[in-house]
Coordinates of C-alpha atoms and ligand atoms in Angstrom, one line a residue:
M1 CA -22.0 5.1 -23.3
S2 CA -21.4 8.8 -23.6
K3 CA -18.3 10.0 -25.5
S4 CA -15.1 9.7 -23.5
I5 CA -13.4 12.8 -22.1
Q6 CA -10.1 13.6 -23.8
V7 CA -7.3 14.6 -21.5
L8 CA -3.7 15.7 -22.2
S9 CA -1.4 15.0 -19.3
V10 CA 1.8 17.1 -19.2
V11 CA 4.5 15.7 -17.1
S12 CA 8.3 15.4 -16.9
E13 CA 8.5 11.7 -15.8
C14 CA 6.2 8.7 -16.1
V15 CA 6.4 5.0 -15.4
P16 CA 7.3 2.8 -17.3
L17 CA 9.6 5.2 -19.2
L18 CA 11.4 7.1 -16.5
K19 CA 11.0 7.5 -12.7
T20 CA 12.8 9.5 -10.0
G21 CA 9.9 9.5 -7.5
G22 CA 6.3 9.1 -6.8
L23 CA 5.3 11.6 -9.5
A24 CA 6.2 9.1 -12.2
D25 CA 4.2 6.3 -10.5
V26 CA 1.1 8.5 -10.4
A27 CA 1.5 9.8 -13.9
G28 CA 1.9 6.3 -15.2
A29 CA -1.1 4.9 -13.2
L30 CA -3.6 7.6 -14.1
P31 CA -4.2 6.7 -17.7
G32 CA -5.1 3.1 -16.9
A33 CA -7.2 4.0 -13.8
L34 CA -9.1 6.6 -15.8
M35 CA -9.8 4.4 -18.8
T36 CA -12.5 2.6 -16.8
K37 CA -14.1 5.9 -16.0
N38 CA -14.5 6.8 -19.7
V39 CA -11.5 9.1 -19.8
H40 CA -8.9 8.9 -22.6
M41 CA -5.6 10.3 -21.4
R42 CA -2.5 10.9 -23.6
V43 CA 0.8 11.6 -21.8
L44 CA 3.1 14.3 -23.1
M45 CA 6.7 14.0 -21.8
P46 CA 10.2 14.8 -23.1
A47 CA 12.0 12.2 -25.1
Y48 CA 15.1 11.9 -23.0
R49 CA 18.2 10.2 -24.4
N50 CA 17.4 6.7 -23.1
Q51 CA 13.9 6.8 -24.8
R52 CA 14.8 8.2 -28.2
W53 CA 15.2 4.7 -29.7
R54 CA 11.5 4.3 -29.3
L55 CA 10.7 7.2 -31.7
E56 CA 11.4 5.1 -34.7
G57 CA 8.3 3.1 -34.3
M58 CA 6.2 6.2 -33.5
K59 CA 4.2 8.7 -35.5
P60 CA 5.0 12.4 -35.8
V61 CA 1.9 14.3 -34.8
F62 CA 3.1 17.8 -34.0
A63 CA 6.2 19.9 -34.8
E64 CA 7.7 23.3 -34.2
D65 CA 10.8 24.6 -36.1
D66 CA 12.4 26.5 -33.3
L67 CA 11.4 25.5 -29.8
M68 CA 13.7 27.6 -27.6
G69 CA 16.8 27.0 -29.7
G70 CA 16.2 24.0 -31.9
P71 CA 13.6 22.0 -33.8
A72 CA 11.0 19.9 -32.0
T73 CA 8.7 17.0 -33.0
V74 CA 6.1 15.2 -31.0
F75 CA 5.8 11.5 -31.6
A76 CA 2.8 9.4 -30.7
G77 CA 2.9 5.8 -29.7
Q78 CA 2.0 3.3 -27.0
V79 CA 4.3 2.0 -24.3
G80 CA 3.0 -0.4 -21.6
G81 CA -0.6 0.4 -22.6
I82 CA -0.1 4.1 -22.2
D83 CA -0.6 6.5 -25.1
F84 CA 2.6 8.6 -25.0
L85 CA 3.3 11.8 -26.8
L86 CA 7.1 12.1 -26.7
L87 CA 8.5 15.5 -27.3
D88 CA 11.7 15.1 -29.2
A89 CA 13.9 18.2 -29.0
P90 CA 17.5 17.0 -28.9
H91 CA 19.0 20.4 -28.0
L92 CA 17.0 20.2 -24.7
Y93 CA 16.7 16.5 -23.8
D94 CA 19.2 14.4 -25.6
R95 CA 21.8 14.4 -22.8
E96 CA 23.8 12.1 -20.6
G97 CA 22.4 12.1 -17.1
G98 CA 19.0 12.4 -15.3
P99 CA 15.9 14.3 -16.4
Y100 CA 16.8 17.3 -14.2
S101 CA 20.5 17.1 -13.7
G102 CA 23.8 15.9 -15.2
P103 CA 27.2 15.2 -13.8
Q104 CA 27.6 18.9 -12.9
G105 CA 24.3 19.2 -11.0
D106 CA 21.0 20.7 -12.2
W107 CA 20.9 21.6 -15.9
E108 CA 21.4 25.3 -16.1
D109 CA 18.7 25.6 -18.8
N110 CA 16.0 23.7 -16.8
P111 CA 13.8 26.8 -17.1
Q112 CA 13.9 26.6 -20.9
R113 CA 13.7 22.8 -21.0
F114 CA 10.5 22.6 -19.0
A115 CA 9.0 25.8 -20.4
A116 CA 9.4 24.1 -23.8
L117 CA 7.5 21.1 -22.6
S118 CA 4.8 23.4 -21.2
W119 CA 4.7 25.5 -24.4
I120 CA 4.1 22.4 -26.5
G121 CA 1.5 21.2 -24.1
A122 CA -0.4 24.5 -24.4
R123 CA -0.1 24.5 -28.2
I124 CA -1.6 21.0 -28.4
A125 CA -4.3 22.1 -26.0
R126 CA -5.2 25.0 -28.3
E127 CA -4.6 23.6 -31.7
G128 CA -4.8 19.8 -31.4
L129 CA -2.5 17.2 -33.1
N130 CA -2.3 16.6 -36.8
D131 CA -3.9 13.2 -36.2
G132 CA -7.1 15.1 -35.5
W133 CA -7.0 14.8 -31.7
L134 CA -8.0 17.8 -29.6
P135 CA -7.9 17.5 -25.8
Q136 CA -10.8 18.9 -23.7
I137 CA -8.6 19.1 -20.6
M138 CA -4.9 19.7 -20.1
H139 CA -3.8 18.1 -16.8
C140 CA -0.4 19.4 -15.8
H141 CA 1.9 18.1 -13.0
D142 CA 4.2 20.1 -10.8
W143 CA 6.6 23.0 -11.7
Q144 CA 7.9 21.3 -14.8
A145 CA 4.4 21.8 -16.4
G146 CA 3.5 24.9 -14.5
F147 CA 3.9 27.3 -17.4
A148 CA 1.4 25.3 -19.5
P149 CA -1.8 26.7 -18.0
A150 CA -0.2 30.2 -18.2
Y151 CA 0.6 29.8 -21.9
L152 CA -2.9 28.6 -22.5
A153 CA -4.5 31.3 -20.6
W154 CA -2.4 34.1 -22.0
G155 CA -2.2 32.9 -25.6
G156 CA -5.7 33.8 -26.9
P157 CA -8.9 31.9 -27.5
H158 CA -9.1 28.2 -26.6
T159 CA -11.7 25.6 -25.5
C160 CA -9.4 23.4 -23.4
K161 CA -9.6 23.6 -19.6
S162 CA -6.5 23.3 -17.4
I163 CA -5.7 21.6 -14.2
L164 CA -2.4 21.8 -12.2
T165 CA -1.6 19.1 -9.7
I166 CA 0.9 19.8 -7.0
H167 CA 2.9 16.7 -6.1
N168 CA 5.5 18.7 -4.1
I169 CA 5.4 22.4 -3.5
A170 CA 9.0 22.4 -2.4
F171 CA 10.0 22.5 -6.1
Q172 CA 8.7 25.8 -7.5
G173 CA 10.6 26.2 -10.8
W174 CA 12.2 29.5 -10.0
A175 CA 14.0 31.3 -12.8
K176 CA 15.7 34.7 -13.3
A177 CA 13.5 37.5 -14.4
E178 CA 15.7 38.3 -17.4
L179 CA 14.5 35.0 -18.9
I180 CA 11.0 36.3 -19.4
H181 CA 11.3 36.9 -23.1
A182 CA 13.3 33.7 -23.8
L183 CA 10.6 31.8 -22.0
R184 CA 8.0 33.5 -24.2
L185 CA 6.2 35.0 -21.3
P186 CA 4.3 38.4 -21.5
A187 CA 6.2 41.2 -19.8
H188 CA 3.0 42.8 -18.5
E189 CA 2.4 39.6 -16.4
F190 CA 5.5 40.4 -14.3
H191 CA 3.9 41.5 -11.1
V192 CA 3.2 40.2 -7.7
H193 CA -0.3 38.8 -8.5
S194 CA 1.0 36.8 -11.5
L195 CA 4.5 35.7 -12.7
E196 CA 6.7 37.5 -10.3
Y197 CA 8.2 35.5 -7.4
Y198 CA 11.0 36.6 -5.2
D199 CA 12.3 39.0 -8.0
G200 CA 12.2 36.2 -10.5
L201 CA 9.8 33.9 -12.2
S202 CA 8.2 30.8 -10.8
S203 CA 6.6 28.3 -13.2
L204 CA 4.6 26.7 -10.4
K205 CA 3.2 30.1 -9.3
A206 CA 2.4 30.9 -12.9
G207 CA 0.4 27.7 -13.1
L208 CA -1.3 28.3 -9.8
V209 CA -2.6 31.7 -10.8
T210 CA -3.8 30.6 -14.3
A211 CA -5.1 27.0 -14.0
D212 CA -8.8 26.5 -14.0
R213 CA -8.4 24.0 -11.2
I214 CA -5.7 23.2 -8.8
T215 CA -5.4 19.8 -7.1
T216 CA -2.9 18.2 -4.8
V217 CA -2.3 14.6 -3.9
S218 CA -4.1 14.4 -0.6
P219 CA -7.0 16.3 1.1
N220 CA -4.9 17.0 4.1
Y221 CA -2.0 18.5 2.1
A222 CA -4.6 20.7 0.3
I223 CA -5.3 22.2 3.7
E224 CA -1.7 22.3 4.9
L225 CA -0.6 24.1 1.8
M226 CA -2.5 27.2 2.8
R227 CA -0.4 27.5 5.9
A228 CA 3.1 29.1 6.0
E229 CA 4.7 25.9 7.5
Y230 CA 3.8 23.9 4.4
G231 CA 3.1 26.4 1.7
M232 CA 6.7 27.3 1.3
G233 CA 6.0 30.8 0.2
L234 CA 3.0 30.0 -2.0
Q235 CA 0.4 29.7 0.8
G236 CA -1.0 33.2 0.0
V237 CA -1.4 32.4 -3.7
L238 CA -3.2 29.1 -2.8
A239 CA -5.4 30.7 -0.2
E240 CA -6.5 33.3 -2.8
R241 CA -7.6 30.4 -5.1
A242 CA -9.0 28.3 -2.3
E243 CA -12.3 27.7 -4.1
V244 CA -10.6 25.9 -7.0
V245 CA -8.2 23.9 -4.8
S246 CA -8.9 20.3 -3.8
G247 CA -7.0 17.2 -2.7
I248 CA -7.3 13.8 -4.2
L249 CA -5.4 11.0 -2.5
N250 CA -3.1 8.9 -4.8
G251 CA -3.6 5.2 -5.2
V252 CA -1.0 2.6 -5.8
D253 CA -0.9 -0.1 -8.5
T254 CA -2.3 -3.1 -6.7
Q255 CA -1.2 -5.5 -9.5
V256 CA 2.4 -4.5 -9.1
W257 CA 2.2 -4.1 -5.4
S258 CA 0.6 -7.3 -4.3
P259 CA 1.7 -9.7 -1.6
E260 CA 0.1 -12.4 -3.7
A261 CA 2.6 -11.7 -6.5
E262 CA 5.8 -11.8 -4.4
D263 CA 8.5 -14.5 -4.1
K264 CA 6.6 -16.3 -1.3
P265 CA 3.1 -15.1 -1.9
Y266 CA 0.8 -14.4 1.1
A267 CA -2.6 -12.9 1.9
F268 CA -4.3 -11.4 4.9
D269 CA -5.7 -14.8 5.9
N270 CA -2.5 -16.7 5.5
L271 CA 0.7 -14.9 6.4
R272 CA 3.1 -17.9 6.2
G273 CA 4.8 -16.6 3.1
K274 CA 5.6 -13.3 4.8
I275 CA 7.6 -15.2 7.4
E276 CA 9.7 -16.8 4.7
N277 CA 10.1 -13.5 2.9
R278 CA 11.4 -12.0 6.2
Q279 CA 14.1 -14.7 6.3
T280 CA 15.1 -13.9 2.8
L281 CA 15.2 -10.3 3.6
C282 CA 17.3 -10.8 6.7
A283 CA 19.7 -12.9 4.7
A284 CA 19.9 -10.3 2.0
F285 CA 20.9 -7.6 4.5
D286 CA 22.9 -10.0 6.8
L287 CA 20.6 -9.3 9.8
E288 CA 19.6 -11.2 12.9
V289 CA 16.7 -9.5 14.4
P290 CA 14.8 -11.1 17.4
G291 CA 12.1 -8.3 17.5
P292 CA 10.3 -6.3 14.8
L293 CA 12.1 -5.7 11.5
A294 CA 11.5 -2.2 10.2
I295 CA 12.2 -1.1 6.7
V296 CA 12.9 2.3 5.0
V297 CA 12.6 2.8 1.3
S298 CA 13.1 6.4 0.5
R299 CA 14.9 9.2 -1.3
M300 CA 17.4 10.5 1.2
T301 CA 16.4 14.1 1.7
D302 CA 15.5 16.4 4.4
Q303 CA 11.8 16.0 3.5
K304 CA 11.9 12.4 4.5
G305 CA 13.1 12.8 8.1
I306 CA 15.8 10.1 7.7
D307 CA 18.1 12.2 9.9
L308 CA 16.0 11.3 12.9
L309 CA 17.0 7.6 12.7
P310 CA 20.4 7.8 14.4
E311 CA 18.8 9.3 17.5
V312 CA 15.9 6.8 17.8
L313 CA 17.4 3.5 16.6
P314 CA 19.6 2.7 19.6
E315 CA 16.5 2.3 21.9
F316 CA 14.6 0.4 19.2
I317 CA 17.5 -2.0 18.8
E318 CA 17.9 -2.4 22.5
A319 CA 14.2 -3.5 22.5
G320 CA 15.0 -6.2 19.9
G321 CA 14.3 -4.3 16.7
G322 CA 16.3 -4.0 13.5
V323 CA 16.0 -2.0 10.3
A324 CA 16.8 -2.5 6.6
I325 CA 17.3 0.7 4.7
L326 CA 17.3 1.3 1.0
G327 CA 17.7 4.8 -0.4
A328 CA 19.9 7.3 -2.2
G329 CA 20.3 11.0 -2.3
D330 CA 22.0 13.4 0.1
P331 CA 25.5 12.0 0.8
V332 CA 25.5 13.2 4.4
L333 CA 22.4 11.1 5.1
E334 CA 23.8 8.1 3.2
G335 CA 26.9 8.4 5.4
A336 CA 24.8 8.6 8.6
M337 CA 23.0 5.4 7.6
R338 CA 26.2 3.6 6.8
A339 CA 27.6 4.6 10.2
L340 CA 24.5 3.0 11.9
E341 CA 25.2 -0.1 10.0
L342 CA 28.8 -0.2 11.1
R343 CA 27.7 0.3 14.7
Y344 CA 25.0 -2.4 14.6
P345 CA 26.0 -4.8 11.9
D346 CA 23.5 -7.5 12.9
R347 CA 20.6 -5.1 13.3
V348 CA 21.0 -2.4 10.7
G349 CA 21.4 -3.1 7.0
V350 CA 21.9 -0.4 4.4
R351 CA 21.8 -0.4 0.6
V352 CA 22.6 2.9 -1.1
G353 CA 21.0 3.0 -4.5
Y354 CA 17.8 2.6 -6.3
D355 CA 16.5 -1.0 -6.5
E356 CA 12.8 -1.7 -7.2
G357 CA 13.2 -5.5 -6.9
L358 CA 14.8 -5.2 -3.5
S359 CA 12.1 -2.8 -2.4
H360 CA 9.5 -5.5 -3.1
L361 CA 11.4 -8.0 -1.0
M362 CA 11.6 -5.4 1.8
F363 CA 7.9 -4.7 1.8
S364 CA 7.0 -8.4 1.7
G365 CA 9.4 -9.4 4.4
G366 CA 9.4 -6.4 6.7
D367 CA 7.2 -6.0 9.8
A368 CA 6.9 -2.2 9.7
V369 CA 7.8 0.6 7.3
L370 CA 9.1 3.9 8.7
V371 CA 8.0 7.2 7.0
P372 CA 9.0 10.0 9.4
S373 CA 8.5 12.8 6.8
R374 CA 8.6 16.5 7.7
F375 CA 6.0 17.0 5.0
E376 CA 4.5 14.5 2.6
P377 CA 2.1 15.6 -0.1
C378 CA 0.9 12.0 -0.4
G379 CA 3.5 9.3 0.0
L380 CA 3.3 5.9 -1.6
T381 CA 5.4 3.7 0.6
Q382 CA 3.0 3.8 3.6
M383 CA 0.4 2.5 1.2
Y384 CA 2.6 -0.4 0.0
G385 CA 3.1 -1.0 3.8
L386 CA -0.7 -1.3 4.3
R387 CA -1.1 -3.6 1.4
Y388 CA 1.7 -5.9 2.6
G389 CA 0.8 -5.9 6.3
T390 CA 4.1 -4.1 6.9
L391 CA 2.7 -1.7 9.5
P392 CA 3.3 1.9 8.6
V393 CA 4.9 4.2 11.2
V394 CA 4.3 7.6 9.8
A395 CA 4.5 11.3 10.7
G396 CA 1.0 12.8 10.9
V397 CA 1.4 15.1 7.9
G398 CA 0.0 15.4 4.4
G399 CA -1.2 12.2 2.8
L400 CA 0.4 10.1 5.6
A401 CA -2.2 11.3 8.0
D402 CA -4.9 10.6 5.4
S403 CA -4.0 7.0 4.8
V404 CA -3.0 5.5 8.2
I405 CA -5.2 5.0 11.2
N406 CA -3.2 5.1 14.5
V407 CA -3.3 2.2 16.9
N408 CA -5.0 3.3 20.1
P409 CA -7.6 1.7 22.4
A410 CA -10.5 3.2 20.5
S411 CA -9.3 2.3 17.0
M412 CA -8.5 -1.2 18.2
I413 CA -11.9 -1.7 19.6
A414 CA -13.4 -0.3 16.4
G415 CA -11.2 -2.7 14.4
V416 CA -9.9 0.0 12.2
A417 CA -6.3 0.6 13.4
T418 CA -3.7 0.2 10.6
G419 CA -0.4 1.6 11.9
F420 CA 1.3 4.2 14.0
V421 CA 0.9 8.0 13.5
F422 CA 3.1 10.4 15.4
S423 CA 3.4 14.1 15.6
P424 CA 5.3 16.4 15.4
T425 CA 8.1 15.1 13.3
T426 CA 10.7 14.9 16.0
A427 CA 13.0 12.2 17.3
D428 CA 11.0 12.1 20.5
A429 CA 7.7 11.5 18.9
L430 CA 9.2 8.9 16.5
A431 CA 10.7 7.1 19.5
G432 CA 7.3 7.1 21.2
A433 CA 5.7 5.5 18.1
L434 CA 8.5 2.9 18.0
R435 CA 7.8 2.1 21.7
R436 CA 4.1 1.6 20.9
L437 CA 5.1 -0.6 18.0
V438 CA 7.3 -2.8 20.2
R439 CA 4.4 -3.1 22.7
L440 CA 2.0 -4.2 20.0
W441 CA 4.7 -6.7 18.7
H442 CA 4.6 -8.4 22.1
D443 CA 0.8 -9.0 21.7
P444 CA 0.8 -11.2 18.6
E445 CA -2.9 -11.4 18.4
A446 CA -3.3 -7.7 18.4
W447 CA -0.5 -7.3 15.9
A448 CA -2.1 -9.8 13.6
Q449 CA -5.4 -7.9 13.9
V450 CA -3.8 -4.6 12.8
Q451 CA -2.0 -6.4 10.0
R452 CA -5.4 -7.7 8.7
N453 CA -6.9 -4.3 9.0
A454 CA -4.0 -2.8 7.1
M455 CA -4.1 -5.4 4.3
R456 CA -7.9 -4.9 3.8
H457 CA -7.6 -1.1 3.7
P458 CA -8.3 -0.1 0.0
V459 CA -5.2 1.6 -1.5
G460 CA -5.9 1.1 -5.2
W461 CA -6.8 3.7 -7.7
E462 CA -10.6 3.2 -7.7
A463 CA -11.6 6.0 -5.4
S464 CA -9.1 8.5 -6.8
A465 CA -10.0 7.7 -10.4
D466 CA -13.6 8.4 -9.5
A467 CA -12.6 11.7 -8.0
Y468 CA -10.5 12.8 -11.0
S469 CA -13.2 11.8 -13.5
R470 CA -15.8 13.8 -11.4
L471 CA -13.5 16.7 -11.4
Y472 CA -13.0 16.5 -15.2
A473 CA -16.8 16.2 -15.8
D474 CA -17.4 19.1 -13.5
L475 CA -14.9 21.3 -15.3
L476 CA -16.6 20.5 -18.6
A477 CA -20.1 21.0 -17.4
Ligands
ADP501 P1 8.6 10.8 -3.3 O1 8.0 10.9 -4.6 O2 8.6 12.1 -2.5 O3 10.0 10.3 -3.3 P2 6.7 8.7 -2.7 O4 6.5 7.9 -1.5 O5 5.5 9.3 -3.3 O6 7.8 9.8 -2.4 O7 7.3 7.8 -3.9 C1 8.5 7.2 -3.9 C2 8.6 6.1 -4.8 O8 9.9 5.8 -5.1 C3 8.0 4.8 -4.2 O9 7.5 4.0 -5.3 C4 9.2 4.2 -3.6 O10 9.0 2.8 -3.4 C5 10.2 4.5 -4.6 N1 11.6 4.5 -4.1 C6 12.2 5.6 -3.4 N2 13.5 5.3 -3.2 C7 13.7 4.1 -3.7 C8 14.9 3.2 -3.8 N3 16.0 3.6 -3.3 N4 14.8 2.1 -4.4 C9 13.6 1.7 -5.0 N5 12.5 2.4 -4.9 C10 12.5 3.6 -4.3
GLC502 C1 5.8 13.8 -4.6 C2 5.6 13.8 -3.1 C3 5.0 12.5 -2.6 C4 3.9 12.0 -3.5 C5 4.4 12.0 -5.0 C6 3.3 11.5 -5.9 O1 7.0 13.2 -5.0 O2 6.8 14.0 -2.4 O3 4.5 12.6 -1.3 O4 3.4 10.7 -3.1 O5 4.8 13.2 -5.4 O6 2.1 12.3 -5.9

């Protein structure tokens, strides 16, 4: 076997240590998925307060005396089979609250906090660790690691190549121009073709102009990003670098997300367990639903289109449907969901909060999962839906369009339909998709056929891991 490719992943959250969204799932799945492709990945992330206890059992492998206001040490150790490099810099990360915000909202020094992560990533990429490890590729994720390719590119000779993966272009890491020196950025790069972005700095843009390769988490989003509707100001920058941009669809962890591992296990050729899980789910949410039971598991933000539900649910409920909703985020959206629950107590159940265990019950007991996103770089919940025979009802954007095949006469005859795709992301189009869903529900044989198609659709990491390893090999060739 040829020598394995050494990759440093730079990321702000990673399962099993910390998760606020799909980014952490993906960062946590890649090392394992790539191991089988002859890639060794180590994951650099901050040692937030709730992880510092782990450092005791770990080995210091890199240090800097003054990392943007205080000392920093990188500790190496394994957690959950992943080779972590935890960046301990208490003045930046040892705080009460989340990774990006505290009780008062976003941390004011977020530019410094994640520039620091990126700085250390770039130094490791250039100098290696004191345990002798030198990465060949630095794979950075989102704005939090956006400065890393820039520090590497602007810091002198190096052999390491860089990749920046965009998980969500809505977050661009904007900072005031006056921080340029504090963030250790070269003043001569402050111009429109480089660092400058709306009179300030953008770590994401810095990464986009300097990374050797740019990827995003679905082929469709890679194309959408070049258009103004989805590029969110960075479409021009991406279009200029089009020849190094590609999209690789995420996978999901099929061990963790498996109907065969749920409370009442089931499989595509025996769905009895799913019926029992549905009863448990209805009991958990206090629901009585004669027709299809839809679920929503989502951050409550504008991106996710949750605000369309109040308009479309009355008709769906009239047709016998119901919905169980789990999510947290925007208090206005949370309130709107609670109002629906008050109005339809037997048909709408709402849990505000984050609850992984409950989400498993929902996917295993639901009939359909609603993902009416305005934009969606990849999306993971529609893939859980496929895997669980919980038919996805998705907006035809980003990775949603890449992973669900709409039910229509042609796809039914071909035996490939896996769910419902609607477009544009409006209440009308969503209502139309729900009508089609209700119609299919009344044809149990056809419904079962689509469920089987969905459950057999591959959603694991195999294909994506192949694509990433080819990208790495290509970059080193
Ligand atoms: P995003 O990263 O934009 O939020 P994804 O679909 O990529 O969207 O990933 C979201 C992940 O977070 C999924 O694993 C989903 O199941 C999970 N999730 C979101 N909200 C909740 C919640 N309230 N409780 C449990 N899991 C949640
Ligand atoms: C982002 C996107 C989501 C994607 C996830 C993982 O959070 O919003 O669509 O699935 O990253 O790549």
